[in-house]
Structures are given as structure tokens and as C-alpha cells.
PDB file of C-alpha atoms in Angstrom:
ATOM      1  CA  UNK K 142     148.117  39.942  -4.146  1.00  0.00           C
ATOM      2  CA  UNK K 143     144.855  40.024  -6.125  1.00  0.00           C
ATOM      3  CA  UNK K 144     142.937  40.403  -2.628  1.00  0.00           C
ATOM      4  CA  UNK K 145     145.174  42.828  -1.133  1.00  0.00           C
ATOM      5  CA  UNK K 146     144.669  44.969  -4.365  1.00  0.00           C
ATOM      6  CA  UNK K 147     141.103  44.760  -4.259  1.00  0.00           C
ATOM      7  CA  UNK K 148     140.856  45.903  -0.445  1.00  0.00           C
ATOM      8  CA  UNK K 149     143.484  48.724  -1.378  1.00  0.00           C
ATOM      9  CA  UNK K 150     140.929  49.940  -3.810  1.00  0.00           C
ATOM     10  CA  UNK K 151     137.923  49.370  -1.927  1.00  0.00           C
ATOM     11  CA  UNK K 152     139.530  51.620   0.675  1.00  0.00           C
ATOM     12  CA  UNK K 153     140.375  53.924  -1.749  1.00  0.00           C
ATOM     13  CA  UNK K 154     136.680  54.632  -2.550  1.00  0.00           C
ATOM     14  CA  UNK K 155     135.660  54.379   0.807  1.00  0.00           C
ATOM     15  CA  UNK K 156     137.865  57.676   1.249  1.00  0.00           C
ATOM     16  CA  UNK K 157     137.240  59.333  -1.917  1.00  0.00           C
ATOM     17  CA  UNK K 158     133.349  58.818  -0.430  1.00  0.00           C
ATOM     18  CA  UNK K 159     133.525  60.004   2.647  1.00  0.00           C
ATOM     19  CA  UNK K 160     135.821  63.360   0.940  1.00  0.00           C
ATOM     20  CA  UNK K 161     133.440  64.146  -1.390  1.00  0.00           C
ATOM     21  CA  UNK K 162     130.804  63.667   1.098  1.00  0.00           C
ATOM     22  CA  UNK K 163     132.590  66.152   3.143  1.00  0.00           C
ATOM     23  CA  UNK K 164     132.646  68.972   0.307  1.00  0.00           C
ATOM     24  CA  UNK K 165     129.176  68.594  -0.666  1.00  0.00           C
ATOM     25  CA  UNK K 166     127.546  68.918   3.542  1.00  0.00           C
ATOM     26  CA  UNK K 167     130.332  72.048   3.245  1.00  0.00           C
ATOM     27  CA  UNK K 168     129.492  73.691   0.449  1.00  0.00           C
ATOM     28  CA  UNK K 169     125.673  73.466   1.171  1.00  0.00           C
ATOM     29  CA  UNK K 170     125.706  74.627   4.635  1.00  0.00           C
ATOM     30  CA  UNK K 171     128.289  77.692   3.122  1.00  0.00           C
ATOM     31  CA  UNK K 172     124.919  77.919   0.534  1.00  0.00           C
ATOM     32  CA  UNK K 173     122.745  77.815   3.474  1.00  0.00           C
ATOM     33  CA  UNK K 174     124.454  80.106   5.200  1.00  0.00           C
ATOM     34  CA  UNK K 175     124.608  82.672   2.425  1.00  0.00           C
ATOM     35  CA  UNK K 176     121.323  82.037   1.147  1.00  0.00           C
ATOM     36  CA  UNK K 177     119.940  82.531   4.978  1.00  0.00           C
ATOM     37  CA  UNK K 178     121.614  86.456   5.064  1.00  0.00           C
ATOM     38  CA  UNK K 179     119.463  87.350   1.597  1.00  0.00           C
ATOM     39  CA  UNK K 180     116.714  86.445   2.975  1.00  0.00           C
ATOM     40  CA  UNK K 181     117.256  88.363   6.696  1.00  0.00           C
ATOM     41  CA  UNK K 182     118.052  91.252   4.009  1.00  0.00           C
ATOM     42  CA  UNK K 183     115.443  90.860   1.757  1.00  0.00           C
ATOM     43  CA  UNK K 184     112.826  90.860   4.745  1.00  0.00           C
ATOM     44  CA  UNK K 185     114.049  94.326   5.787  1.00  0.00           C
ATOM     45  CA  UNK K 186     113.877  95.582   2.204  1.00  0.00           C
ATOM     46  CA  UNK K 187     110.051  94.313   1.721  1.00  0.00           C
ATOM     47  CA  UNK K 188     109.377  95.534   5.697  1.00  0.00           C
ATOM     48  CA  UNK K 189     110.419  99.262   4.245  1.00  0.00           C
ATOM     49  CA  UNK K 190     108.740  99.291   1.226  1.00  0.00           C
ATOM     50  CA  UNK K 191     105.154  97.944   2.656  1.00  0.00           C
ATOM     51  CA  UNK K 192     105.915 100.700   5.680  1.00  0.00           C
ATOM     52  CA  UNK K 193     106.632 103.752   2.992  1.00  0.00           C
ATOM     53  CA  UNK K 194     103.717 102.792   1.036  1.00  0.00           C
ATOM     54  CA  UNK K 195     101.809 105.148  -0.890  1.00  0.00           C
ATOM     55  CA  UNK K 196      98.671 104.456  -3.277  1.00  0.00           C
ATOM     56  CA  UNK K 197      99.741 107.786  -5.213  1.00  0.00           C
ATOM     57  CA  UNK K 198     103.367 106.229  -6.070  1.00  0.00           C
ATOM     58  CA  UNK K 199     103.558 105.005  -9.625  1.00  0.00           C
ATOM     59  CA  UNK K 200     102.609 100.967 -10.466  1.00  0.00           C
ATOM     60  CA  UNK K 201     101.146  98.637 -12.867  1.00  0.00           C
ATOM     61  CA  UNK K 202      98.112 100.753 -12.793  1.00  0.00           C
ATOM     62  CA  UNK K 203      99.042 104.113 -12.838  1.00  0.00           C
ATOM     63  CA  UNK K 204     102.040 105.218 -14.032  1.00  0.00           C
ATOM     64  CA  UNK K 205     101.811 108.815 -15.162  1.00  0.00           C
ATOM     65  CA  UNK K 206     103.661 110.074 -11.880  1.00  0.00           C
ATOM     66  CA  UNK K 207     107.021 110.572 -11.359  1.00  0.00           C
ATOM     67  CA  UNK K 208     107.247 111.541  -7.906  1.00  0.00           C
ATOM     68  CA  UNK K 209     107.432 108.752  -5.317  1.00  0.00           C
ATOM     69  CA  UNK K 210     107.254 109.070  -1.694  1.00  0.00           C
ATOM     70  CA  UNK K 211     108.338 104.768  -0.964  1.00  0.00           C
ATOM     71  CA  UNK K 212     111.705 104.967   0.354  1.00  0.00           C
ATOM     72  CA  UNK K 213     113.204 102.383  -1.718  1.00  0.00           C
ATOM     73  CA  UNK K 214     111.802 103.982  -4.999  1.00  0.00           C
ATOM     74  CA  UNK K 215     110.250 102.642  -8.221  1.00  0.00           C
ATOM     75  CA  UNK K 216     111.029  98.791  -6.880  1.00  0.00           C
ATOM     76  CA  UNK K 217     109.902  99.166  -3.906  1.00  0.00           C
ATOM     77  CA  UNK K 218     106.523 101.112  -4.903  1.00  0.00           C
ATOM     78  CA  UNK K 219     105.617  98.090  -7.253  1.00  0.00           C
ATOM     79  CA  UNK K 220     106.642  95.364  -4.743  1.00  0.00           C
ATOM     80  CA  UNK K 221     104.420  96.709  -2.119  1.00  0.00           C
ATOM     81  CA  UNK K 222     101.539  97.335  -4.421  1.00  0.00           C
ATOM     82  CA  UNK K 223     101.370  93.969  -5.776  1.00  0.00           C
ATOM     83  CA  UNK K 224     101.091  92.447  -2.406  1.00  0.00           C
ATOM     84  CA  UNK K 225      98.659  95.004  -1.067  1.00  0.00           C
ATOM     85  CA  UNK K 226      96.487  94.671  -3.888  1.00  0.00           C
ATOM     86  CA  UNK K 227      97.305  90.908  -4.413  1.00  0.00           C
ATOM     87  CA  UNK K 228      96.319  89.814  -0.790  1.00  0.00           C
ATOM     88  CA  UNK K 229      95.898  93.074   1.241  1.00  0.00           C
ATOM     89  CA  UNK K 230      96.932  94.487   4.265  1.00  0.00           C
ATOM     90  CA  UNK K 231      97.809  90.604   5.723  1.00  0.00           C
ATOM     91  CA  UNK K 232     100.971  91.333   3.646  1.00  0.00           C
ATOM     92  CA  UNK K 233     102.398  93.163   6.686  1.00  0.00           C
ATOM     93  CA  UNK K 234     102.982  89.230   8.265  1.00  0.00           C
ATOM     94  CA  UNK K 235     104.764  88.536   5.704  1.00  0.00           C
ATOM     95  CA  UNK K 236     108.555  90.289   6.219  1.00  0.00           C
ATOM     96  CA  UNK K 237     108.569  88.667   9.599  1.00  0.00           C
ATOM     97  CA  UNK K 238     108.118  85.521   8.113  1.00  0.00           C
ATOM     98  CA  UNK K 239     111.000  85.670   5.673  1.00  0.00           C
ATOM     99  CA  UNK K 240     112.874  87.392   8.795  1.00  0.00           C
ATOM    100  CA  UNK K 241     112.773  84.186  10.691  1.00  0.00           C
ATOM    101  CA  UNK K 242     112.713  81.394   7.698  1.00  0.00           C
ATOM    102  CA  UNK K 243     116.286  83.609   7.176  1.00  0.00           C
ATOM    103  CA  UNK K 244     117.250  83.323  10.305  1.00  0.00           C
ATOM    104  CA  UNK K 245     116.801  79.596  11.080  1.00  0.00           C
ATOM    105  CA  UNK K 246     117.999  78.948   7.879  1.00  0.00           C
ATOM    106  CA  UNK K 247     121.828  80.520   8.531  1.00  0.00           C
ATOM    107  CA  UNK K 248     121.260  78.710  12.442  1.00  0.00           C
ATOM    108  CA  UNK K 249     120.463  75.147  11.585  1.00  0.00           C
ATOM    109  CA  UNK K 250     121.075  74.575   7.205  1.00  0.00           C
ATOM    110  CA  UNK K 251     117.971  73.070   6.620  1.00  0.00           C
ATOM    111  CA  UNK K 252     116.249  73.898   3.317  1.00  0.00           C
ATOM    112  CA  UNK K 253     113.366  72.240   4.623  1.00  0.00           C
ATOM    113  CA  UNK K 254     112.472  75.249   6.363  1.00  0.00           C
ATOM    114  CA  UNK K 255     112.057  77.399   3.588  1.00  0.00           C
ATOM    115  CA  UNK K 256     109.505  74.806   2.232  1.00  0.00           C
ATOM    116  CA  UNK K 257     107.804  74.861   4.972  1.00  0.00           C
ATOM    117  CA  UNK K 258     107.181  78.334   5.743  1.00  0.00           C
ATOM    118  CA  UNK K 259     106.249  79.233   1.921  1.00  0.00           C
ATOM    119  CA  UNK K 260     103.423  76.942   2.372  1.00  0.00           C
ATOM    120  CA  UNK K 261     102.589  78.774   6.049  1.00  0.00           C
ATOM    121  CA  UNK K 262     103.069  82.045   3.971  1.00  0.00           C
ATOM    122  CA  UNK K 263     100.163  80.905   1.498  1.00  0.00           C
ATOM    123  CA  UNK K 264      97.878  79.415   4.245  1.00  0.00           C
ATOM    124  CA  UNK K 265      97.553  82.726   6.437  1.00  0.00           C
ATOM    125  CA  UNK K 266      97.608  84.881   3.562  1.00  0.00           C
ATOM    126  CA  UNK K 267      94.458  82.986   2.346  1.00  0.00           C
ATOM    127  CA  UNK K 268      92.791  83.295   5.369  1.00  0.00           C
ATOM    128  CA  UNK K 269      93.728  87.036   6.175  1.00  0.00           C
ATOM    129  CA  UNK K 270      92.686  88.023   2.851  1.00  0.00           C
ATOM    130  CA  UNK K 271      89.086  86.345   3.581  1.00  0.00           C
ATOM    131  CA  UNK K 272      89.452  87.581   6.906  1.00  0.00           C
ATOM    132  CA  UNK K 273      89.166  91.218   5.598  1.00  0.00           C
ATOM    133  CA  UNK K 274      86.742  90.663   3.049  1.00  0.00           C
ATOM    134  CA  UNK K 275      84.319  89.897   5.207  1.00  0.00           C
ATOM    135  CA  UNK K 276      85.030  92.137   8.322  1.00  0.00           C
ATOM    136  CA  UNK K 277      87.047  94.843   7.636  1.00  0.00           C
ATOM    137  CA  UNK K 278      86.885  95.174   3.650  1.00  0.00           C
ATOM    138  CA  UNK K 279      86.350  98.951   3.668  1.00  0.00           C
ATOM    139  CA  UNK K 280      89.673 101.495   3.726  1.00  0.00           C
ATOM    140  CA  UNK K 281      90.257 104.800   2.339  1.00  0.00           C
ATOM    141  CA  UNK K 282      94.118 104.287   1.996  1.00  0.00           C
ATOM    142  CA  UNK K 283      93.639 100.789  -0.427  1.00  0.00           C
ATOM    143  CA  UNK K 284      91.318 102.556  -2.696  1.00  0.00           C
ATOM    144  CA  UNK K 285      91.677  99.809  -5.827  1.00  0.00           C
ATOM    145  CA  UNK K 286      91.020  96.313  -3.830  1.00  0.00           C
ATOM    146  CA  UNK K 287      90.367  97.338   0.024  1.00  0.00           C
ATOM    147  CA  UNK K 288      92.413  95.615   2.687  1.00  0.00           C
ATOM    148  CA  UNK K 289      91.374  91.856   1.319  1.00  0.00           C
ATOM    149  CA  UNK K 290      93.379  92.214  -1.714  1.00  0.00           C
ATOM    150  CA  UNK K 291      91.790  91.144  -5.280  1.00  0.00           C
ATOM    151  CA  UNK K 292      92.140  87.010  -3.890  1.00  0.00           C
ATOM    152  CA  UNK K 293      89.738  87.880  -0.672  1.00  0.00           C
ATOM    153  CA  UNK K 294      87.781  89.806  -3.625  1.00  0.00           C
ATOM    154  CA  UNK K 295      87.644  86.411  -5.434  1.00  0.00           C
ATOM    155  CA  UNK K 296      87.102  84.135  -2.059  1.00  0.00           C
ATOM    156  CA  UNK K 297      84.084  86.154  -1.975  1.00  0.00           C
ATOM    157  CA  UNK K 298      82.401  84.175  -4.413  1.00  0.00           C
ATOM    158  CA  UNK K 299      83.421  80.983  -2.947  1.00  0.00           C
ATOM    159  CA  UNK K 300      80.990  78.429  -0.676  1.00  0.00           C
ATOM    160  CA  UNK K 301      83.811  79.416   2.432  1.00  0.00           C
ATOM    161  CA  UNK K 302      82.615  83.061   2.309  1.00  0.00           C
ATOM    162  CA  UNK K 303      78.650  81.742   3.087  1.00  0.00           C
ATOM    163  CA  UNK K 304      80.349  78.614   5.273  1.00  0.00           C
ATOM    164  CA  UNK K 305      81.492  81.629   7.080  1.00  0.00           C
ATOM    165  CA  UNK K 306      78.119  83.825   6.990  1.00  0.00           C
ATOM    166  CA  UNK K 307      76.508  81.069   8.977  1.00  0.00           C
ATOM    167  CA  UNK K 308      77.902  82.501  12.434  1.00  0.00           C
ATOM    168  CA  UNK K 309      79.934  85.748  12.115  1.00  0.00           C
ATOM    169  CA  UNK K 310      80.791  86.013  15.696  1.00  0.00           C
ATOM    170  CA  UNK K 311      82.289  82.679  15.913  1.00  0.00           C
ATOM    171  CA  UNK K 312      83.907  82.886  12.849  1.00  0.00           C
ATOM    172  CA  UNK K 313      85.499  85.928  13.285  1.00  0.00           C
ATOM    173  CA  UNK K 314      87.852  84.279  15.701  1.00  0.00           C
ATOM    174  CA  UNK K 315      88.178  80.783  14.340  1.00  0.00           C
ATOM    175  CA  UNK K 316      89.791  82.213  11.201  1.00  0.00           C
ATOM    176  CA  UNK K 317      91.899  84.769  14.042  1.00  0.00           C
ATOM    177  CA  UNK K 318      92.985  81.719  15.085  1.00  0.00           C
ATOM    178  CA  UNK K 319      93.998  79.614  12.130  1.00  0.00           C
ATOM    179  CA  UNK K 320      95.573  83.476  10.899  1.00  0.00           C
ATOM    180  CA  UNK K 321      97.792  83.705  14.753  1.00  0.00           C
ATOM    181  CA  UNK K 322      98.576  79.487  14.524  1.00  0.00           C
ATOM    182  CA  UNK K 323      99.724  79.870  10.603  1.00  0.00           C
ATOM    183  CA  UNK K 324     102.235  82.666  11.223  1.00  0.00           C
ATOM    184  CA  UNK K 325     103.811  80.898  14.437  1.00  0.00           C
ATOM    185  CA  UNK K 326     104.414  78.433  12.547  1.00  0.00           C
ATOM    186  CA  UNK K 327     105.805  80.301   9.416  1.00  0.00           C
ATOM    187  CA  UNK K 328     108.244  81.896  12.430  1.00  0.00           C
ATOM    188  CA  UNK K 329     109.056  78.456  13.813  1.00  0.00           C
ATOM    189  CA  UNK K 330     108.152  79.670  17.109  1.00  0.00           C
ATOM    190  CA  UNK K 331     108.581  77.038  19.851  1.00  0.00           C
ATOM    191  CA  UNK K 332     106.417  77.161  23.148  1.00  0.00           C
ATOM    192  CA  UNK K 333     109.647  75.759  24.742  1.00  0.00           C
ATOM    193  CA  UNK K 334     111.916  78.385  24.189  1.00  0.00           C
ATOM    194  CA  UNK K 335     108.877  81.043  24.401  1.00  0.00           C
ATOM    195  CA  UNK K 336     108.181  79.334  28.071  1.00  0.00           C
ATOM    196  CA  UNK K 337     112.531  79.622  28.561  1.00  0.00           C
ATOM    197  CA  UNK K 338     112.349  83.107  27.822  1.00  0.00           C
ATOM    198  CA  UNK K 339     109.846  83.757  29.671  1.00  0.00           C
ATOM    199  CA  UNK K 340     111.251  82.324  32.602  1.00  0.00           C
ATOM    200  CA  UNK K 341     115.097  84.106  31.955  1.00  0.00           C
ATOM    201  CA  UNK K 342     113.020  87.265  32.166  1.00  0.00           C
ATOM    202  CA  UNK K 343     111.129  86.431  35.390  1.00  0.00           C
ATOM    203  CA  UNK K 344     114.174  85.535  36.933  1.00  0.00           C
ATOM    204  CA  UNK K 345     116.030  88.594  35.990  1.00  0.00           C
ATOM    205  CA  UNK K 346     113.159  90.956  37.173  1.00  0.00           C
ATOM    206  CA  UNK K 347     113.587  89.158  40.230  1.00  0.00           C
ATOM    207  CA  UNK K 348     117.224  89.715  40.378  1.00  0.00           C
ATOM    208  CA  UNK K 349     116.860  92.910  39.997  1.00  0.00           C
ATOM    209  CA  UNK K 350     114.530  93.525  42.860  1.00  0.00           C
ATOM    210  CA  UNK K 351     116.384  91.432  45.133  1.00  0.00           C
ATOM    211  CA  UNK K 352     119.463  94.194  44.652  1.00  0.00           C
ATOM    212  CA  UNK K 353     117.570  96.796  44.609  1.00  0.00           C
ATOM    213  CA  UNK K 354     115.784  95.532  47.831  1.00  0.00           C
ATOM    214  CA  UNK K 355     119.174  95.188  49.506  1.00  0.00           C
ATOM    215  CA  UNK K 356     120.182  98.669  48.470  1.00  0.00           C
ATOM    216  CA  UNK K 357     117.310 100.235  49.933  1.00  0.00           C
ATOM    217  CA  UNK K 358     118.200  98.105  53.368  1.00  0.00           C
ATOM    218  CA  UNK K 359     121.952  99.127  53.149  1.00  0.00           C
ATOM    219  CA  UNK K 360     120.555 102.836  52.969  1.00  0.00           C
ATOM    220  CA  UNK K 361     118.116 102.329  56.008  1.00  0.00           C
ATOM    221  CA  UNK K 362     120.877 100.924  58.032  1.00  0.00           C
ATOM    222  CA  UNK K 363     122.895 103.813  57.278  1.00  0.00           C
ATOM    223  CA  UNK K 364     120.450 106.541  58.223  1.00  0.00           C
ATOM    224  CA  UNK K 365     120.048 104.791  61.041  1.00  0.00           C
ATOM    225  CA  UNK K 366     123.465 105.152  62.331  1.00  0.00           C
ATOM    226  CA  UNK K 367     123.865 108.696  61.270  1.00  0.00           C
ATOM    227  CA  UNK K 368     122.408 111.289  64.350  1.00  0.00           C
ATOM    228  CA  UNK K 369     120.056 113.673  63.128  1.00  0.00           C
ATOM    229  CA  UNK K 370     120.356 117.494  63.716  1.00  0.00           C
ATOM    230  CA  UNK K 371     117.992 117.654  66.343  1.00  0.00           C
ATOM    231  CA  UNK K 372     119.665 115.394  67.811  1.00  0.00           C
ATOM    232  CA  UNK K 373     122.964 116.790  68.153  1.00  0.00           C
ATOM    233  CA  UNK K 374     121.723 120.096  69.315  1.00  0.00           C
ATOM    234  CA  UNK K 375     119.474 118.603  72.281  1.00  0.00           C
ATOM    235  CA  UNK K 376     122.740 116.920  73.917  1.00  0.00           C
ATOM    236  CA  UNK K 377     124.910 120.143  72.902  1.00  0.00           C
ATOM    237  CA  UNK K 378     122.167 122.279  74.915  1.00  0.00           C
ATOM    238  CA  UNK K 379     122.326 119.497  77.624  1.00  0.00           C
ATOM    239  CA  UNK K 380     126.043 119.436  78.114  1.00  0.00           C
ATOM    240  CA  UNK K 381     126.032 123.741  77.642  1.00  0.00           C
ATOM    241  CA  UNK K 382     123.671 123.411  80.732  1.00  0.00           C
ATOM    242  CA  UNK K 383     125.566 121.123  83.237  1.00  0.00           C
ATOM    243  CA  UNK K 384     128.833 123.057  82.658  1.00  0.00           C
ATOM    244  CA  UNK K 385     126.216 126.497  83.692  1.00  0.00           C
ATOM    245  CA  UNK K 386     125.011 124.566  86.438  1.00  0.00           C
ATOM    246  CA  UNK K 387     128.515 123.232  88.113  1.00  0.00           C
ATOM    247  CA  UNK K 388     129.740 126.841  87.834  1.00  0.00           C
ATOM    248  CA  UNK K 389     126.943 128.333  89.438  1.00  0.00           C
ATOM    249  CA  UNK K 390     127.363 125.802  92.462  1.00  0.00           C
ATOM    250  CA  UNK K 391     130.656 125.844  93.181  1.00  0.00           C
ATOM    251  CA  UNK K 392     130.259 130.107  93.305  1.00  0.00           C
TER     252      UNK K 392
END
């Protein structure tokens, strides 16, 4: 009796395990889920407030004016401008980033992701912001910091901004590169499913000419069979002069 007990409750827990187990992959893929949809939203927010940008909106800086010209308004004015003139016009990257992490997020319920894309985020911003500092620092819309933000103004004094003075040309793309490679990766882009796409749209395109290929035959093969006008009045003329000619013989 004592053993059959002790299975009964070993059972018990076994079930009251695997239940609670249950709830708590449920409730964090519902998290997931939700948490994945704030994000999608939040990346279209921050897209429309770096796009409606203005340096003459009201922020930290200056806030005298009350007239601004940022579509989502006051929050929106002072989220752009701390990312413009935190790491500069590399910002842009940055919506699509928390587009995707959103995206993948709801799709697969791995907070993983999110991990790994905020360090992505923090790797390419580095390097655009030194990026622009070096190449492209000068702008007459970013007035305060440039395009490299006040971190690529600080990177500046840094051994990687003379590691990088060594060769210009070559280092212009090798940071191009390690800029492109970051943000795929902040995206989770997969060369598989790039080289799938690719292919549905290849085969598609090829679809498409193949029907419109065999439209264009269908309409040949009907003007073929169709006389012309020319044609018609030739053996009307032809006939109009046999029936002259009979008449004329038998008179």
C-alpha cells in the first residue's frame, strides 16, 4: 500500500510538472507575442519621427520654440534628436532593426533575439558614427554634432581614428563592410531564404513571360486566319470579272 501510495504521488507531480510547464512555455510565447507587436509599432513610431526631423523643433538644447514641424510632436522631436546627435545620421538603420528583431520575435518566441540584435544595434552604430567622422562629417542640416553624432566626435580622439588614417581608401570600405554585415545581422537576414526569394521571383518573371509569350502566339495564329481587306476585294474583282466575261461570250 505504502508503494502504491508513493507511485500515486510521484505521478501526481509528474503531472502537476508537466501542467505548470505547460502555462509557463504559454504564457511566455503570449509575452513574446505581445512584446514582438510593440516593438513592430515602436519601429514605425521612431521611423516617423527620424523622417519628420527638424533641427529648429524644440529639445534638450533649445527649447524656446513652440512650433514643431516632427509629426509625432514634442516626443518625437526629442527622440530623434538624441539619436541624431547621439550617433548621427547611422540612426536611420536603426527602425529597421527593431522592425525585424519585432518581427522574428512574434514568428519564432525567442528572447534571444532581442539580445542579439541590441548588441548588432551598438556594433554598427559605432562604426557608422566613425564612419562619418572621418568621411562625411560635414552637413548643414546637423548643425550641433554633424552626421557622426557627439560618440564619432569622441572616436575621434581614439588610436582607431589614426588606425584608420593609415589607408583611407581601403578603409573606407572595410568599415562599409563591417557597417552592411552588422545590420544583416541585426535583421536576421538569411542568405537561404534571400537565395529562395530570389529564385520565387525568377521563376515568376518567367511565368509570366511564358503566358505572355503564348498570348502573343494565340494572336498571330489568329491574324493569320482572318483575310485581309485586300484580300477580299482582289477575289470579289476576280469573280465580278468571270461573271462579265461568261456573259459577254455566250452574247
Amino acid at each position: 500500500k505504502l508503494n502504491d501510495t508513493k507511485r500515486q504521488i510521484r505521478v501526481l507531480k509528474m503531472d502537476i510538472k508537466k501542467n505548470l510547464d505547460k502555462i509557463v512555455n504559454f504564457v511566455l510565447k503570449r509575452v513574446a507575442e505581445i512584446f514582438g507587436l510593440l516593438l513592430l509599432i515602436a519601429s514605425i513610431l521612431l521611423f516617423i519621427s527620424l523622417a519628420s526631423y527638424s533641427p529648429e523643433d524644440p529639445n534638450f538644447i533649445f527649447t524656446d520654440k513652440t512650433e514643431i514641424k516632427n509629426i509625432l510632436g514634442s516626443k518625437g522631436s526629442l527622440a530623434s534628436d538624441i539619436l541624431y546627435q547621439s550617433i548621427g545620421l547611422i540612426c536611420i538603420l536603426i527602425p529597421f532593426t527593431i522592425f525585424f528583431t519585432g518581427l522574428n520575435l512574434f514568428k519564432n518566441k525567442n528572447f534571444l533575439i532581442l539580445i542579439e540584435n541590441i548588441f548588432f544595434i551598438i556594433i554598427y552604430s559605432i562604426f557608422g558614427s566613425l564612419f562619418f567622422s572621418i568621411f562625411h562629417k560635414e552637413t548643414f542640416w546637423l548643425i550641433i554634432n554633424g552626421n557622426n553624432g557627439f560618440i564619432g566626435s569622441f572616436l575621434e580622439k581614439t588610436f582607431l581614428f589614426n588606425l584608420i588614417n593609415i589607408n583611407t581608401k581601403i578603409s573606407y570600405y572595410v568599415l562599409l563592410f563591417f557597417i552592411t554585415i552588422n545590420f544583416l545581422l541585426s535583421i536576421n537576414f538569411s542568405l537561404k531564404t534571400f537565395i529562395n526569394l530570389v529564385k520565387i521571383f525568377f521563376s515568376l518573371f518567367k511565368k509570366n513571360k511564358k503566358v505572355e509569350n503564348s498570348f502573343e502566339e494565340i494572336d498571330l495564329k489568329e491574324n493569320k486566319s482572318q483575310p485581309t481587306i485586300k484580300e477580299t476585294r482582289v477575289q470579289e474583282n476576280f469573280l465580278f470579272k468571270n461573271i462579265s466575261q461568261k456573259k459577254e461570250n455566250n452574247l
